[in-house]
């Protein structure tokens, strides 16, 4: 199950709650659940009602979820998240969000008062970057305490780490900007820091190399060389997996775009690859058979089908998810999609 923000941690401390226990338990049949993006610090937040993994109360909340999923025989990794410039001053008492450079992504931020235009963020100082590396480390430590099987570093979809990678968002002239090695540096510093608190084999990394015209990201001539470098270098780590997204939009006519991510990176990356975005059961089976990925992550299909794996197995019909309730508070459209067993019981 792919990571999906569902914005149900609607309380002051952004603490995971009982409704979230039900949601994840219903989906334990996925084999491996990767949780919704969970902010590593107060600074890392950028969407309303998303859970965190930096406070003691949050750790206690997540413990109930990991236990319930384990009791059902599932495994669960938590996605560690810092949104960088995708945040909004409304989350920070009017202070600016932080980013590699002071460049507005010109997108929308989902604030407590609804969608608002993003602002020009404040560029991080080097000591602040080091603090963020430590925040990732602490979050990973908390995740272990909360009983997670592992963590996934969210380095995709236009959030902080992705902002460092792309030369249109990162115009720094210090050791965190300029060359591809410098733009990728923070990811490897985070990996090295997290390795100190948990086994490498329990760390996953998520990348979306061909994200274009979304979340403030555009492709340019630096994109492919940067990702080739990052993915090659990830071979130096014994990670649980590398989680890659195929392009979210059609980039076949976009200059500097790689439109076949699994195909390009399978020969380069030596460890496990999870592939995602737009997969059906058939497409998923094909990519595995072709040898271009080891696992497939399903996102939106898991919203409407808590027992998606069982439905695939039985060739059962899939339920349609309601987009209007993806991020709304409350149980509606969250924990009320029935499993096949529940459908039969009701009939
Ligand atoms: C409601 C929703 C929330 C999402 N939140 C996250 C998130 O927190 N972290 C992340 O990496 N991707 C997130 N995604 C992207 C999904 O993980 C996945 O990449 C995307 O849905 C495409 O896969 P699919 O076609 O199987 O749905 C989200 C997607 C949806 C639909």
CSV table of C-alpha atoms and ligand atoms in Angstrom, one decimal:
chain,number,residue,atom,x,y,z
A,1,UNK,CA,0.0,0.0,0.0
A,2,UNK,CA,1.5,3.3,-1.1
A,3,UNK,CA,1.8,6.2,1.3
A,4,UNK,CA,-1.3,8.4,1.3
A,5,UNK,CA,-2.1,11.5,3.3
A,6,UNK,CA,-5.6,11.3,4.7
A,7,UNK,CA,-5.6,14.2,7.2
A,8,UNK,CA,-7.5,12.5,10.0
A,9,UNK,CA,-5.1,13.4,12.8
A,10,UNK,CA,-7.4,16.3,13.7
A,11,UNK,CA,-6.2,17.2,17.1
A,12,UNK,CA,-3.9,19.8,18.6
A,13,UNK,CA,-0.9,17.6,18.8
A,14,UNK,CA,-1.4,15.8,15.4
A,15,UNK,CA,-1.6,12.5,17.3
A,16,UNK,CA,-2.6,9.3,15.5
A,17,UNK,CA,-6.1,8.3,16.8
A,18,UNK,CA,-8.4,5.3,17.0
A,19,UNK,CA,-9.9,6.0,13.6
A,20,UNK,CA,-6.5,5.7,12.1
A,21,UNK,CA,-6.0,2.4,14.0
A,22,UNK,CA,-9.1,1.1,12.2
A,23,UNK,CA,-8.1,2.4,8.8
A,24,UNK,CA,-4.7,0.7,8.9
A,25,UNK,CA,-5.9,-2.5,10.4
A,26,UNK,CA,-8.5,-2.8,7.6
A,27,UNK,CA,-5.6,-2.6,5.1
A,28,UNK,CA,-3.2,-5.0,6.9
A,29,UNK,CA,-3.7,-7.6,4.0
A,30,UNK,CA,-1.5,-5.3,1.8
A,31,UNK,CA,1.6,-7.2,3.1
A,32,UNK,CA,3.5,-4.0,3.5
A,33,UNK,CA,1.8,-0.7,4.4
A,34,UNK,CA,3.7,2.5,3.9
A,35,UNK,CA,1.9,5.1,6.1
A,36,UNK,CA,0.9,8.6,5.1
A,37,UNK,CA,3.6,11.2,5.1
A,38,UNK,CA,4.3,12.0,8.8
A,39,UNK,CA,6.1,15.2,9.7
A,40,UNK,CA,9.4,14.8,11.4
A,41,UNK,CA,9.1,18.2,13.2
A,42,UNK,CA,6.7,21.1,13.7
A,43,UNK,CA,8.6,22.8,10.9
A,44,UNK,CA,8.0,19.9,8.5
A,45,UNK,CA,4.2,20.2,8.4
A,46,UNK,CA,2.4,21.6,5.4
A,47,UNK,CA,-1.0,20.1,5.3
A,48,UNK,CA,-3.9,20.2,7.8
A,49,UNK,CA,-4.4,17.4,10.3
A,50,UNK,CA,-1.4,15.2,9.2
A,51,UNK,CA,0.1,13.1,11.9
A,52,UNK,CA,3.6,13.7,13.3
A,53,UNK,CA,6.4,11.4,14.6
A,54,UNK,CA,8.3,13.9,16.8
A,55,UNK,CA,6.4,14.0,20.1
A,56,UNK,CA,5.9,11.3,22.8
A,57,UNK,CA,2.2,11.5,22.4
A,58,UNK,CA,2.5,10.8,18.7
A,59,UNK,CA,4.7,7.8,19.4
A,60,UNK,CA,2.1,6.4,21.8
A,61,UNK,CA,-0.6,6.9,19.1
A,62,UNK,CA,1.4,5.1,16.5
A,63,UNK,CA,2.1,2.2,18.9
A,64,UNK,CA,-1.6,1.2,18.7
A,65,UNK,CA,-1.5,1.2,14.9
A,66,UNK,CA,1.7,-0.9,14.6
A,67,UNK,CA,0.4,-3.4,17.1
A,68,UNK,CA,-3.0,-3.7,15.4
A,69,UNK,CA,-1.4,-4.2,12.0
A,70,UNK,CA,1.1,-6.8,13.4
A,71,UNK,CA,-1.7,-8.6,15.1
A,72,UNK,CA,-3.3,-9.0,11.6
A,73,UNK,CA,-0.1,-10.3,10.2
A,74,UNK,CA,0.9,-7.2,8.3
A,75,UNK,CA,4.1,-5.1,8.1
A,76,UNK,CA,4.1,-1.3,8.4
A,77,UNK,CA,6.7,1.4,7.5
A,78,UNK,CA,6.2,5.0,8.3
A,79,UNK,CA,6.9,7.7,5.7
A,80,UNK,CA,9.1,10.5,7.2
A,81,UNK,CA,8.2,13.9,5.7
A,82,UNK,CA,9.3,17.5,5.6
A,83,UNK,CA,7.4,19.6,3.1
A,84,UNK,CA,9.8,22.5,2.9
A,85,UNK,CA,8.5,25.3,0.8
A,86,UNK,CA,5.1,23.5,0.2
A,87,UNK,CA,4.1,24.7,3.7
A,88,UNK,CA,2.5,28.0,4.6
A,89,UNK,CA,3.0,30.8,7.2
A,90,UNK,CA,-0.4,29.8,8.7
A,91,UNK,CA,1.2,26.6,10.1
A,92,UNK,CA,4.1,28.6,11.6
A,93,UNK,CA,2.6,31.6,13.5
A,94,UNK,CA,3.1,33.7,10.4
A,95,UNK,CA,6.8,32.8,9.9
A,96,UNK,CA,7.9,31.8,6.5
A,97,UNK,CA,8.3,28.1,5.5
A,98,UNK,CA,11.9,27.0,4.9
A,99,UNK,CA,13.5,25.6,1.7
A,100,UNK,CA,16.9,25.2,0.0
A,101,UNK,CA,16.5,28.6,-1.6
A,102,UNK,CA,14.0,31.5,-1.5
A,103,UNK,CA,12.0,30.4,-4.5
A,104,UNK,CA,8.2,30.2,-4.5
A,105,UNK,CA,6.9,26.9,-5.9
A,106,UNK,CA,3.8,28.9,-7.1
A,107,UNK,CA,1.5,26.2,-6.0
A,108,UNK,CA,-1.2,25.8,-3.4
A,109,UNK,CA,-0.9,24.9,0.3
A,110,UNK,CA,-3.7,23.0,2.1
A,111,UNK,CA,-4.1,25.1,5.3
A,112,UNK,CA,-6.6,24.9,8.1
A,113,UNK,CA,-8.5,27.7,6.2
A,114,UNK,CA,-8.5,25.7,2.9
A,115,UNK,CA,-6.2,26.0,-0.1
A,116,UNK,CA,-3.9,29.1,-0.2
A,117,UNK,CA,-1.2,30.3,-2.5
A,118,UNK,CA,2.3,29.3,-1.5
A,119,UNK,CA,4.7,32.0,-0.5
A,120,UNK,CA,8.4,32.7,-1.2
A,121,UNK,CA,10.1,30.6,1.5
A,122,UNK,CA,13.2,31.5,3.6
A,123,UNK,CA,16.5,29.8,2.6
A,124,UNK,CA,17.9,27.4,5.2
A,125,UNK,CA,21.2,28.2,6.8
A,126,UNK,CA,23.7,25.3,7.0
A,127,UNK,CA,23.2,24.8,10.8
A,128,UNK,CA,19.5,24.6,10.1
A,129,UNK,CA,20.1,21.9,7.5
A,130,UNK,CA,22.1,20.0,10.0
A,131,UNK,CA,19.1,20.3,12.4
A,132,UNK,CA,16.8,18.8,9.9
A,133,UNK,CA,19.1,15.9,9.4
A,134,UNK,CA,18.9,15.3,13.1
A,135,UNK,CA,15.1,15.7,13.0
A,136,UNK,CA,15.0,12.8,10.5
A,137,UNK,CA,17.3,10.8,12.8
A,138,UNK,CA,15.0,11.4,15.8
A,139,UNK,CA,11.9,10.6,13.9
A,140,UNK,CA,13.5,7.3,12.8
A,141,UNK,CA,14.3,6.6,16.4
A,142,UNK,CA,10.8,7.4,17.4
A,143,UNK,CA,9.5,5.1,14.7
A,144,UNK,CA,11.5,2.2,16.1
A,145,UNK,CA,10.1,2.9,19.5
A,146,UNK,CA,6.6,3.0,18.1
A,147,UNK,CA,7.0,-0.5,16.7
A,148,UNK,CA,7.3,0.2,13.0
A,149,UNK,CA,9.0,-2.4,10.8
A,150,UNK,CA,10.9,0.4,9.1
A,151,UNK,CA,10.8,3.9,7.7
A,152,UNK,CA,10.6,5.4,4.3
A,153,UNK,CA,12.4,8.7,3.6
A,154,UNK,CA,10.0,10.9,1.5
A,155,UNK,CA,12.4,12.3,-1.0
A,156,UNK,CA,9.8,12.8,-3.7
A,157,UNK,CA,6.7,14.7,-4.9
A,158,UNK,CA,8.2,18.2,-4.6
A,159,UNK,CA,8.8,18.2,-0.8
A,160,UNK,CA,12.0,19.3,1.0
A,161,UNK,CA,14.5,16.7,-0.2
A,162,UNK,CA,13.1,16.9,-3.8
A,163,UNK,CA,13.5,20.7,-3.6
A,164,UNK,CA,17.2,20.2,-2.8
A,165,UNK,CA,17.7,17.8,-5.8
A,166,UNK,CA,16.3,20.1,-8.5
A,167,UNK,CA,18.3,23.0,-9.8
A,168,UNK,CA,15.3,25.2,-10.4
A,169,UNK,CA,14.4,25.1,-6.6
A,170,UNK,CA,17.9,25.0,-5.3
A,171,UNK,CA,20.2,27.8,-6.3
A,172,UNK,CA,22.5,27.6,-3.3
A,173,UNK,CA,26.2,28.2,-3.8
A,174,UNK,CA,27.4,26.3,-0.7
A,175,UNK,CA,28.0,22.5,-0.4
A,176,UNK,CA,24.2,21.9,-0.6
A,177,UNK,CA,23.8,23.5,-4.1
A,178,UNK,CA,25.4,23.6,-7.5
A,179,UNK,CA,26.7,20.2,-8.6
A,180,UNK,CA,24.4,17.1,-8.5
A,181,UNK,CA,26.6,15.7,-5.7
A,182,UNK,CA,25.9,18.9,-3.6
A,183,UNK,CA,22.2,18.9,-4.4
A,184,UNK,CA,21.8,15.3,-3.3
A,185,UNK,CA,24.0,15.7,-0.2
A,186,UNK,CA,21.2,16.1,2.3
A,187,UNK,CA,19.7,12.7,1.4
A,188,UNK,CA,22.9,10.9,2.1
A,189,UNK,CA,23.5,12.8,5.3
A,190,UNK,CA,20.0,11.8,6.4
A,191,UNK,CA,20.7,8.1,5.5
A,192,UNK,CA,24.0,8.1,7.4
A,193,UNK,CA,22.3,9.7,10.5
A,194,UNK,CA,19.4,7.3,10.4
A,195,UNK,CA,21.7,4.3,10.1
A,196,UNK,CA,23.0,5.2,13.5
A,197,UNK,CA,19.6,4.5,15.1
A,198,UNK,CA,18.2,1.6,13.1
A,199,UNK,CA,19.3,-1.2,10.7
A,200,UNK,CA,19.9,-0.1,7.1
A,201,UNK,CA,17.7,-3.1,6.0
A,202,UNK,CA,14.7,-1.3,7.4
A,203,UNK,CA,15.1,2.0,5.5
A,204,UNK,CA,13.3,2.7,2.3
A,205,UNK,CA,13.8,5.8,0.0
A,206,UNK,CA,11.1,7.2,-2.2
A,207,UNK,CA,11.9,9.1,-5.4
A,208,UNK,CA,9.8,10.6,-8.2
A,209,UNK,CA,12.4,11.4,-10.9
A,210,UNK,CA,10.0,12.5,-13.7
A,211,UNK,CA,7.7,14.7,-11.7
A,212,UNK,CA,6.9,17.6,-13.9
A,213,UNK,CA,4.7,20.7,-13.7
A,214,UNK,CA,3.4,19.6,-10.3
A,215,UNK,CA,4.3,20.6,-6.7
A,216,UNK,CA,6.5,23.4,-8.1
A,217,UNK,CA,8.8,21.0,-9.9
A,218,UNK,CA,9.9,21.2,-13.5
A,219,UNK,CA,12.3,18.9,-15.4
A,220,UNK,CA,15.5,20.3,-16.9
A,221,UNK,CA,18.8,19.2,-18.2
A,222,UNK,CA,20.1,18.4,-14.7
A,223,UNK,CA,17.3,16.0,-13.8
A,224,UNK,CA,18.3,12.7,-15.3
A,225,UNK,CA,22.1,13.0,-14.4
A,226,UNK,CA,21.0,13.9,-10.8
A,227,UNK,CA,18.8,10.9,-10.4
A,228,UNK,CA,21.3,8.6,-12.2
A,229,UNK,CA,23.8,9.7,-9.6
A,230,UNK,CA,21.5,9.4,-6.6
A,231,UNK,CA,20.2,5.9,-7.5
A,232,UNK,CA,23.7,4.6,-8.4
A,233,UNK,CA,25.0,5.9,-5.0
A,234,UNK,CA,22.1,4.3,-3.1
A,235,UNK,CA,23.7,1.0,-4.0
A,236,UNK,CA,26.2,1.8,-1.3
A,237,UNK,CA,23.4,1.2,1.3
A,238,UNK,CA,21.7,-2.1,2.0
A,239,UNK,CA,18.2,-0.5,2.0
A,240,UNK,CA,14.9,-2.4,2.4
A,241,UNK,CA,13.9,-0.9,-0.9
A,242,UNK,CA,14.0,2.0,-3.4
A,243,UNK,CA,10.4,3.2,-4.0
A,244,UNK,CA,10.1,4.8,-7.5
A,245,UNK,CA,7.2,6.5,-9.1
A,246,UNK,CA,6.5,6.3,-12.8
A,247,UNK,CA,5.7,9.8,-14.1
A,248,UNK,CA,2.5,11.2,-12.6
A,249,UNK,CA,1.7,12.9,-16.0
A,250,UNK,CA,2.5,12.1,-19.6
A,251,UNK,CA,6.0,13.4,-20.1
A,252,UNK,CA,6.8,11.6,-23.4
A,253,UNK,CA,7.1,14.9,-25.2
A,254,UNK,CA,8.7,16.9,-22.4
A,255,UNK,CA,12.4,17.6,-23.0
A,256,UNK,CA,14.8,16.0,-20.4
A,257,UNK,CA,12.2,13.5,-19.2
A,258,UNK,CA,12.6,9.8,-18.7
A,259,UNK,CA,9.2,8.3,-19.3
A,260,UNK,CA,10.0,4.8,-18.3
A,261,UNK,CA,11.4,4.9,-14.7
A,262,UNK,CA,11.3,1.2,-13.8
A,263,UNK,CA,13.0,0.2,-17.1
A,264,UNK,CA,15.7,2.9,-16.7
A,265,UNK,CA,16.6,2.2,-13.1
A,266,UNK,CA,16.2,-1.6,-12.8
A,267,UNK,CA,19.7,-2.2,-14.4
A,268,UNK,CA,21.2,0.6,-12.2
A,269,UNK,CA,19.8,-0.2,-8.8
A,270,UNK,CA,20.9,-3.5,-7.3
A,271,UNK,CA,18.5,-3.8,-4.4
A,272,UNK,CA,14.7,-4.2,-4.2
A,273,UNK,CA,12.6,-1.8,-6.3
A,274,UNK,CA,9.0,-0.9,-5.5
A,275,UNK,CA,7.3,0.7,-8.4
A,276,UNK,CA,4.2,2.8,-8.2
A,277,UNK,CA,1.7,5.1,-9.9
A,278,UNK,CA,-1.2,4.1,-12.0
A,279,UNK,CA,-0.8,0.3,-11.6
A,280,UNK,CA,-3.7,-2.1,-12.0
A,281,UNK,CA,-3.4,-5.8,-11.1
A,282,UNK,CA,-2.6,-6.7,-14.7
A,283,UNK,CA,0.0,-3.9,-15.1
A,284,UNK,CA,1.5,-4.8,-11.8
A,285,UNK,CA,1.8,-8.5,-12.8
A,286,UNK,CA,3.4,-7.4,-16.0
A,287,UNK,CA,6.1,-5.2,-14.5
A,288,UNK,CA,7.1,-8.0,-12.1
A,289,UNK,CA,7.1,-10.6,-14.9
A,290,UNK,CA,9.3,-8.3,-17.1
A,291,UNK,CA,11.7,-8.1,-14.2
A,292,UNK,CA,11.6,-4.3,-13.9
A,293,UNK,CA,10.5,-4.2,-10.3
A,294,UNK,CA,10.3,-6.5,-7.2
A,295,UNK,CA,7.1,-5.1,-5.7
A,296,UNK,CA,4.2,-2.8,-6.7
A,297,UNK,CA,2.7,-0.2,-4.5
A,298,UNK,CA,-1.0,0.6,-5.0
A,299,UNK,CA,-2.3,4.0,-3.7
A,300,UNK,CA,-5.8,5.2,-4.6
A,301,UNK,CA,-7.1,1.6,-5.2
A,302,UNK,CA,-6.4,1.0,-1.5
A,303,UNK,CA,-8.7,3.9,-0.4
A,304,UNK,CA,-11.9,2.3,-1.7
A,305,UNK,CA,-10.7,-1.3,-1.3
A,306,UNK,CA,-9.3,-2.1,2.2
A,307,UNK,CA,-8.9,-5.7,1.1
A,308,UNK,CA,-7.4,-5.0,-2.3
A,309,UNK,CA,-5.0,-8.0,-2.2
A,310,UNK,CA,-7.9,-10.4,-1.5
A,311,UNK,CA,-10.0,-8.8,-4.2
A,312,UNK,CA,-7.1,-9.2,-6.7
A,313,UNK,CA,-6.7,-12.8,-5.6
A,314,UNK,CA,-10.4,-13.6,-6.1
A,315,UNK,CA,-10.8,-11.5,-9.2
A,316,UNK,CA,-13.5,-9.6,-7.4
A,317,UNK,CA,-15.0,-6.3,-8.4
A,318,UNK,CA,-13.3,-3.1,-7.1
A,319,UNK,CA,-15.1,-0.3,-5.3
A,320,UNK,CA,-14.7,3.3,-6.5
A,321,UNK,CA,-13.3,5.7,-3.9
A,322,UNK,CA,-14.9,9.1,-3.4
A,323,UNK,CA,-12.3,11.9,-4.1
A,324,UNK,CA,-14.4,14.4,-2.1
A,325,UNK,CA,-13.5,12.6,1.2
A,326,UNK,CA,-9.8,11.9,0.6
A,327,UNK,CA,-8.8,14.6,3.1
A,328,UNK,CA,-11.9,15.5,5.1
A,329,UNK,CA,-12.2,14.9,8.8
A,330,UNK,CA,-14.2,12.1,10.2
A,331,UNK,CA,-14.9,8.4,9.3
A,332,UNK,CA,-16.8,9.1,6.1
A,333,UNK,CA,-14.8,7.9,3.0
A,334,UNK,CA,-12.1,6.7,5.4
A,335,UNK,CA,-13.1,3.6,7.3
A,336,UNK,CA,-16.5,2.9,5.8
A,337,UNK,CA,-15.5,1.1,2.6
A,338,UNK,CA,-16.6,-2.5,3.2
A,339,UNK,CA,-14.4,-5.6,2.6
A,340,UNK,CA,-15.7,-8.5,0.5
A,341,UNK,CA,-16.6,-10.3,3.7
A,342,UNK,CA,-18.5,-7.4,5.0
A,343,UNK,CA,-20.4,-7.0,1.7
A,344,UNK,CA,-21.4,-10.7,1.9
A,345,UNK,CA,-22.5,-10.3,5.5
A,346,UNK,CA,-24.7,-7.4,4.6
A,347,UNK,CA,-26.3,-9.2,1.6
B,1,LIG,C1,-5.1,10.9,-1.2
B,1,LIG,C2,-3.7,10.7,-1.6
B,1,LIG,C3,-2.7,11.1,-0.7
B,1,LIG,C4,-1.3,10.9,-1.0
B,1,LIG,N1,-0.4,11.2,-0.1
B,1,LIG,C5,0.9,10.8,-0.3
B,1,LIG,C6,1.9,11.0,0.8
B,1,LIG,O1,1.6,11.3,1.9
B,1,LIG,N2,3.1,10.6,0.5
B,1,LIG,C7,3.5,10.2,-0.8
B,1,LIG,O2,4.7,9.9,-1.0
B,1,LIG,N3,2.6,10.0,-1.8
B,1,LIG,C8,1.3,10.3,-1.5
B,1,LIG,N4,0.4,10.1,-2.5
B,1,LIG,C9,0.8,9.5,-3.8
B,1,LIG,C10,0.6,8.0,-3.8
B,1,LIG,O3,1.5,7.4,-2.9
B,1,LIG,C11,0.8,7.4,-5.2
B,1,LIG,O4,2.1,7.7,-5.6
B,1,LIG,C12,-0.2,7.9,-6.2
B,1,LIG,O5,-1.5,7.8,-5.6
B,1,LIG,C13,-0.2,7.1,-7.5
B,1,LIG,O6,-0.4,5.7,-7.2
B,1,LIG,P1,-1.8,5.1,-7.6
B,1,LIG,O7,-2.0,5.3,-9.0
B,1,LIG,O8,-1.7,3.6,-7.2
B,1,LIG,O9,-2.9,5.8,-6.8
B,1,LIG,C14,-1.0,10.3,-2.3
B,1,LIG,C15,-2.0,10.0,-3.2
B,1,LIG,C16,-3.3,10.1,-2.9
B,1,LIG,C17,-4.3,9.7,-3.8
